[in-house]
Amino acid sequence: MIWIIARKEFTETVRDGRFLLTGFVVFFLFISAIGVGAIRYTEDQAMRQDATAEERELWLNQGKKGPHAAGHYGVYAFKPATPLAFFDPGYNDYTGTLQYLEAHRENQASFKPATDGTALQRFGDLSGAMVLQLLIPLLIFLLCFGMVTGEREDGTLRQLMSIGVARSKLIWGKAAGAGLALSAVVLPCVLIGAVLAAVFIKVDDPHLMIGFPTKLVVITLVYVVFFITLTAIALSVSIRAKSSAAALTTLLAFWIVTALLVPRIASDLSKVIYDLPSSFELAEAVQKGRAEGPHAHSPNHPNHKAFKKKMLEKYNVERVEDLPFSFLGLALEEDEKVGYEVFDRTYGHVRRTFVKQNQLHEIFGLLSPFIAVKTLSNAIAGTDVYHSNDFSKSAEAYRRQMVTILNEDIKKKAVGMSKYESTWGYKANKSLWEQIPPFDYDPPPLATVLGHNKLPIFILIIWLVGSLALLSYSARRVKTVNQ
Amino acid sequence: MIKKIMVNEWRLLSREWATYISIPIYVLLLAYGIASGTTWKNFVIENTLEARALADEGIQKKVAKLDRILAGEPYSYREDPRLAAPYARWLGYEFAIKPPMPTAAISVGQSDLAPSYLKVQWKPMHKQRNVDEVENPQNLAVGAFDLAFVLVYLFPLLIIALSYNILSAEREDGTQVLLLSQPLSVGKFVMGKIALRGVLIIGLAVGISLVGLLVANPDIFEANSLWRIGILAAILILYGAFWFGLAVAVNALEMKSATNALVMMACWLVLVPITPAVSNISAKSLYPLPSRIELVEAVRRADEQAAKESGFERAFYADLLRKSEEAALEASTVDFYLKTLPLELHAEEIAGPVFDKFNNQKRQQRELAGNLKYLSPAAVTQIALGELANHSALNFEHYKAQVEDYHKIWREYFMKPVMEHRNLTRDEMVNVPRFTYVPEEQSVVLSRLLKDALALILFAAVTFAFGFNRLKNYSPAKR
Amino acid sequence: MSKSQTDKANQSLIRAVQLCKKYNGQPALNSLNLNIAPGEIYCLLGANGAGKSTTINLFLDFIKPNSGHAFIDGMDVQKHPIETKKSLAYIPEIVMLYRNLTGIENLRYFSTLAGHNHYTDEELYGFLDHAGLQNDASNKRVGGYSKGMRQKVGIAIAIAKKAKVLLLDEPTSGLDPKASNEFSELLLSMSANGVSILMATHDLFRAKETGTRVGIMKHGNLVDDLHTEDIGHADLEALYLKHMHD
């Protein structure tokens, strides 16, 4: 019985010019977005790989110089683009693409592509995810708003009931029919999109492809759950509304509020509740913290003198040249140690605030399934704030490893040298540069990502269960006529 | 006659419960948008002032240090503030600030992405680190809930909600036969209904925006910015008129109310979020920007090449060291800067073509996007509002160009003493050139805004002309 | 056309000349010629789809004729759509009003649109009273009105318009016999004042009672046109049924 109803709904929908036209527009937008996204991703990724390789070449062939000078020469770390970014670029335009790793300071990832964007940047880019997150829901609403109200208005509902069709069977049949019609649009999108992606995308780094098929399955599941939820909501509204027009208005209002307003309000509120320091306050805090350090480069600074005294006392010698380790190496190491603590505190605070802000944003997912699905989609695609933070943290860890190796070398090799001599006289060569491994960032595995996204997963499940419960409750109370 | 219709429409609207929900929410959203824009403006003002103060303090501190040295305080070589190269490179700095205009609260625009204060030192501007405002990427991407958002996105939605069925509802409710048996044309009747809604919705938008902005930002009166507020009103009227025109056009097609709602929502979707997003990605795909990554690598390569060409290596004076560490440090530092400053300039020359290409592509991309915006009245309005707030992409380009010019002045100012093997004089330290932001010429901004206004007039005129033209053949008893 | 006929045509307030209307090629009205003089009540009889409503819609300029002309008070309705509407009042089969306005507010609005913005409240209540609507109902919102009550407001709107021509499309369907009778009285008093009335109706009895002339329509043709004084009740019914069976 359900199957017969589903087939009838499907046939009716496919014969409706409005649905076909809208479906075609959605299909066209999705395919173009995927095509452009795939090409852009491939170019982006190739460039990042080339640049990373070139950085390594430059680093290894920087010639003879003091290890600390090499620390100042530094390395650029480039955030790799995760493969699913072709579908969901997420916040990639708003996170820094590269991070300069050098002695003394933790630089933040810089050069957000959006800064170089056009005047239209704030309207966003068309992406496959945007089509699935914003347009397909409207297609679902268009599909379902009149499914019950329409039959009631045309009087066919009365007829169906008189034949003895069970209310809930009728509704589940309609839901299945809507699912079929939607699949008629979405499946070609996904299939042709996949072919396009397979043709255009070339990923040379096998690390990036780890868990890719699983990610595809999970992200598909997320969208399927999302679409089922919206279909259930739309049908429930159609059952309860007085007229088709009222059902449509309700659903459009739902879309406007949950897809457009709630995310902005959530983001605004999260900014107010979890205040971020201004870049000035941040710079001041960093500077103040680092001023506590030994000022390795300023011999007249009181801290420098005090540190020198401490070291001389510790090793019980008169002159820095008599220390068992190079004093410059010790001072630089101490300076970095103070820095680590300061950076972990200041930038760590910023990153933790981001996390808190995003968590609050996610809680608003209870008001808007759009938030939950966007969060999960970004997370699985590897284009969310968590990934960008993870990249920054691992780049900083690499920097610390790098400066430690360099300072250790000074400590050991520049023993017995004065400050000037150890700075400018001692020179290391390629064998030291080679001791520092190349920077290779791998995005976190899917399990970790999902572990960080329990909240939106939970919220999406609430939406699914809630909407299905609403539908089955409403289905039993279908009214054949308006009172 | 139109006045009578308006009065009656007002009576009808005043008896709909939906009016009592939608209008207060709309007013609230407008007020919230203004408040949020004003808060942001004050935040930027605070930051730019702080930046400027920091730069002032830096200059004064170094002069004070010099005065102490001149008065006999002992100092090591590296502590001498008169050393031109260290001053130019890392000791000294200027903050080139772009203080927000009094009207900045209209739109956050690009101002949360593009910095409003830039640290200027010797190093090329693109090498300056950590210049961005600290902001959660997610919040940046979601966008601000400012007045521009309320006006560009939500204002049309309210117009749609209140006017999608102006004629179709009269037909469906059966009131139109009696109406049109009265001596008035459909056009006049529709005009009356639209006029009331227009006065109400556009009036509220303009009224609250203007009053709210002026109350929250009294500095608008003081500065020469009232004209911007006037243009804001004009843009809002035109943008609103376009959406009302669309409502007339859609109603003139004699479809059902539900279909009208769908068609108007589809128009909103296509014109507000989709067309600009498609235009944006088209501009990016047609003139792809070489990534910043490429630029960074080009600079690295150029540095290497320049160093290799000149066989540069930092001198180490082992012999001087035997005399005194200070003397060796001084000699090698002087030598280093003498060589390295020209070397860096040379490296930039080598990397120049890559930058030229980048800037060229960027310009073309912006120009294309600037033309594509005329496909969507929403894009035109959004950009015009940004322009009024002095927060548009072009405003920031103009500011960055000024900073680049100033950067050249900074370099030349310190290059001279370095090449002359001498320290800075006290006079030179007191009179370090400062940056003053000069907003774009009023005529330039006005001419851009005029184009936007013309585009909006055209959009509105086309919809109204189409709508009222079709209404001439409107058939109240169509089968 | 004889001299007397031409004079009559010139005097007539409602006049159709070779009026034709087709829907998708199907004729709905075929070369209708009609002259209704001041004070005449012309009743159009006929089955559903015979062309009665089409005729009235053509006089209202709600639809455009394929050929021919419709005149109200000597003016071609197609050329003077607004001016002719000043001279006519219309009551549809189902009067629909603004649900959220009261009866009196509806009346005031429509009267204002008709150009009569000078009526005092007493006058307006008077019109409603005249049309048979109780005073206490006049101040209630129309949303709660029955069909008959709405019809009465429609009648009041027509009275208030003080038009020379009255176009009625089955105005009494849904009125109870008493109200229907009152309505007939009203029509008679208006016609006595020189108003021309064109009424489409199914009610043979009332057509004979009230009408001065009766026209029978079938498939878009005016198949018969006679004076009511020339025919009895039974004859009219027989004539009507005869036409319907042909």
Short mmCIF file of N, CA and C in Angstrom, two decimals, chain B residues 260-319:
data_model
loop_
_atom_site.label_atom_id
_atom_site.label_comp_id
_atom_site.label_asym_id
_atom_site.label_seq_id
_atom_site.Cartn_x
_atom_site.Cartn_y
_atom_site.Cartn_z
N ASN B 260 2.52 32.89 -6.29
CA ASN B 260 3.20 34.18 -6.15
C ASN B 260 4.29 34.11 -5.08
N ALA B 261 3.93 33.53 -3.94
CA ALA B 261 4.89 33.45 -2.83
C ALA B 261 6.12 32.67 -3.28
N LEU B 262 5.87 31.56 -3.98
CA LEU B 262 6.99 30.74 -4.44
C LEU B 262 7.86 31.50 -5.43
N VAL B 263 7.21 32.18 -6.38
CA VAL B 263 7.97 32.90 -7.40
C VAL B 263 8.79 34.00 -6.75
N MET B 264 8.18 34.72 -5.80
CA MET B 264 8.92 35.82 -5.18
C MET B 264 10.07 35.31 -4.32
N MET B 265 9.84 34.19 -3.63
CA MET B 265 10.93 33.60 -2.84
C MET B 265 12.05 33.16 -3.78
N ALA B 266 11.65 32.59 -4.92
CA ALA B 266 12.67 32.15 -5.88
C ALA B 266 13.47 33.36 -6.37
N CYS B 267 12.78 34.47 -6.63
CA CYS B 267 13.49 35.69 -7.06
C CYS B 267 14.46 36.14 -5.97
N TRP B 268 13.98 36.10 -4.72
CA TRP B 268 14.86 36.51 -3.61
C TRP B 268 16.10 35.62 -3.56
N LEU B 269 15.86 34.30 -3.67
CA LEU B 269 16.97 33.36 -3.61
C LEU B 269 17.97 33.63 -4.72
N VAL B 270 17.43 33.80 -5.93
CA VAL B 270 18.32 33.99 -7.08
C VAL B 270 19.07 35.31 -6.96
N LEU B 271 18.36 36.36 -6.56
CA LEU B 271 18.99 37.69 -6.58
C LEU B 271 19.84 37.96 -5.34
N VAL B 272 19.42 37.47 -4.18
CA VAL B 272 20.17 37.84 -2.97
C VAL B 272 21.33 36.87 -2.69
N PRO B 273 21.09 35.59 -2.42
CA PRO B 273 22.28 34.80 -2.16
C PRO B 273 22.96 34.18 -3.40
N ILE B 274 22.16 33.75 -4.41
CA ILE B 274 22.79 32.91 -5.44
C ILE B 274 23.58 33.71 -6.48
N THR B 275 22.93 34.72 -7.10
CA THR B 275 23.66 35.44 -8.16
C THR B 275 24.99 36.02 -7.68
N PRO B 276 25.01 36.71 -6.53
CA PRO B 276 26.32 37.21 -6.09
C PRO B 276 27.34 36.10 -5.86
N ALA B 277 26.87 34.97 -5.29
CA ALA B 277 27.81 33.88 -5.03
C ALA B 277 28.33 33.30 -6.34
N VAL B 278 27.44 33.17 -7.32
CA VAL B 278 27.87 32.66 -8.63
C VAL B 278 28.81 33.67 -9.29
N SER B 279 28.46 34.96 -9.19
CA SER B 279 29.33 35.99 -9.78
C SER B 279 30.71 35.95 -9.13
N ASN B 280 30.70 35.80 -7.82
CA ASN B 280 31.96 35.79 -7.08
C ASN B 280 32.85 34.65 -7.56
N ILE B 281 32.24 33.46 -7.66
CA ILE B 281 33.06 32.31 -8.05
C ILE B 281 33.44 32.41 -9.52
N SER B 282 32.59 33.05 -10.34
CA SER B 282 32.95 33.23 -11.74
C SER B 282 34.15 34.14 -11.87
N ALA B 283 34.12 35.28 -11.14
CA ALA B 283 35.24 36.21 -11.21
C ALA B 283 36.52 35.53 -10.76
N LYS B 284 36.41 34.73 -9.71
CA LYS B 284 37.59 34.04 -9.19
C LYS B 284 38.11 33.00 -10.17
N SER B 285 37.18 32.33 -10.88
CA SER B 285 37.61 31.27 -11.79
C SER B 285 38.14 31.86 -13.09
N LEU B 286 37.57 32.99 -13.54
CA LEU B 286 38.02 33.57 -14.80
C LEU B 286 39.38 34.26 -14.63
N TYR B 287 39.57 34.91 -13.51
CA TYR B 287 40.88 35.53 -13.24
C TYR B 287 41.44 34.94 -11.96
N PRO B 288 41.92 33.71 -12.03
CA PRO B 288 42.37 33.09 -10.78
C PRO B 288 43.55 33.86 -10.20
N LEU B 289 43.48 34.12 -8.92
CA LEU B 289 44.58 34.80 -8.23
C LEU B 289 45.65 33.78 -7.94
N PRO B 290 46.91 34.09 -8.27
CA PRO B 290 47.95 33.21 -7.77
C PRO B 290 47.85 33.29 -6.25
N SER B 291 47.98 32.18 -5.61
CA SER B 291 47.79 32.19 -4.16
C SER B 291 48.89 33.00 -3.50
N ARG B 292 48.60 33.45 -2.30
CA ARG B 292 49.62 34.13 -1.50
C ARG B 292 50.82 33.22 -1.30
N ILE B 293 50.56 31.92 -1.34
CA ILE B 293 51.65 30.95 -1.18
C ILE B 293 52.69 31.17 -2.27
N GLU B 294 52.19 31.37 -3.49
CA GLU B 294 53.10 31.60 -4.60
C GLU B 294 53.93 32.87 -4.37
N LEU B 295 53.29 33.88 -3.84
CA LEU B 295 54.00 35.14 -3.59
C LEU B 295 55.10 34.94 -2.56
N VAL B 296 54.75 34.25 -1.49
CA VAL B 296 55.73 34.02 -0.42
C VAL B 296 56.94 33.29 -0.99
N GLU B 297 56.67 32.27 -1.78
CA GLU B 297 57.77 31.50 -2.36
C GLU B 297 58.57 32.35 -3.34
N ALA B 298 57.90 33.21 -4.09
CA ALA B 298 58.61 34.08 -5.04
C ALA B 298 59.59 34.98 -4.29
N VAL B 299 59.13 35.49 -3.15
CA VAL B 299 60.00 36.37 -2.36
C VAL B 299 61.20 35.58 -1.82
N ARG B 300 60.92 34.37 -1.34
CA ARG B 300 62.01 33.53 -0.82
C ARG B 300 63.04 33.27 -1.91
N ARG B 301 62.54 32.91 -3.09
CA ARG B 301 63.44 32.64 -4.21
C ARG B 301 64.25 33.87 -4.55
N ALA B 302 63.56 35.02 -4.61
CA ALA B 302 64.23 36.26 -4.98
C ALA B 302 65.31 36.61 -3.96
N ASP B 303 65.03 36.40 -2.68
CA ASP B 303 66.03 36.66 -1.64
C ASP B 303 67.27 35.82 -1.89
N GLU B 304 67.05 34.54 -2.15
CA GLU B 304 68.15 33.62 -2.42
C GLU B 304 68.97 34.10 -3.60
N GLN B 305 68.23 34.42 -4.68
CA GLN B 305 68.90 34.81 -5.92
C GLN B 305 69.73 36.07 -5.70
N ALA B 306 69.14 37.06 -5.03
CA ALA B 306 69.84 38.32 -4.80
C ALA B 306 71.10 38.07 -3.96
N ALA B 307 70.97 37.22 -2.94
CA ALA B 307 72.11 36.95 -2.07
C ALA B 307 73.22 36.24 -2.85
N LYS B 308 72.81 35.31 -3.70
CA LYS B 308 73.80 34.55 -4.47
C LYS B 308 74.50 35.47 -5.46
N GLU B 309 73.71 36.30 -6.16
CA GLU B 309 74.28 37.21 -7.17
C GLU B 309 75.35 38.09 -6.57
N SER B 310 75.10 38.59 -5.34
CA SER B 310 76.05 39.53 -4.75
C SER B 310 77.09 38.80 -3.91
N GLY B 311 76.97 37.49 -3.78
CA GLY B 311 77.90 36.72 -2.96
C GLY B 311 77.88 37.21 -1.52
N PHE B 312 76.69 37.63 -1.07
CA PHE B 312 76.58 38.22 0.25
C PHE B 312 76.74 37.19 1.36
N GLU B 313 77.53 37.57 2.34
CA GLU B 313 77.63 36.77 3.55
C GLU B 313 77.93 37.75 4.68
N ARG B 314 77.39 37.49 5.82
CA ARG B 314 77.61 38.44 6.91
C ARG B 314 79.06 38.36 7.37
N ALA B 315 79.68 39.56 7.45
CA ALA B 315 81.10 39.60 7.80
C ALA B 315 81.28 39.23 9.28
N PHE B 316 82.39 38.57 9.55
CA PHE B 316 82.74 38.24 10.93
C PHE B 316 84.17 38.74 11.19
N TYR B 317 84.29 39.73 12.07
CA TYR B 317 85.58 40.37 12.28
C TYR B 317 86.30 39.74 13.45
N ALA B 318 86.98 38.63 13.17
CA ALA B 318 87.68 37.92 14.24
C ALA B 318 88.79 38.78 14.83
N ASP B 319 89.45 39.59 13.96
CA ASP B 319 90.55 40.41 14.46
C ASP B 319 90.07 41.51 15.40
#
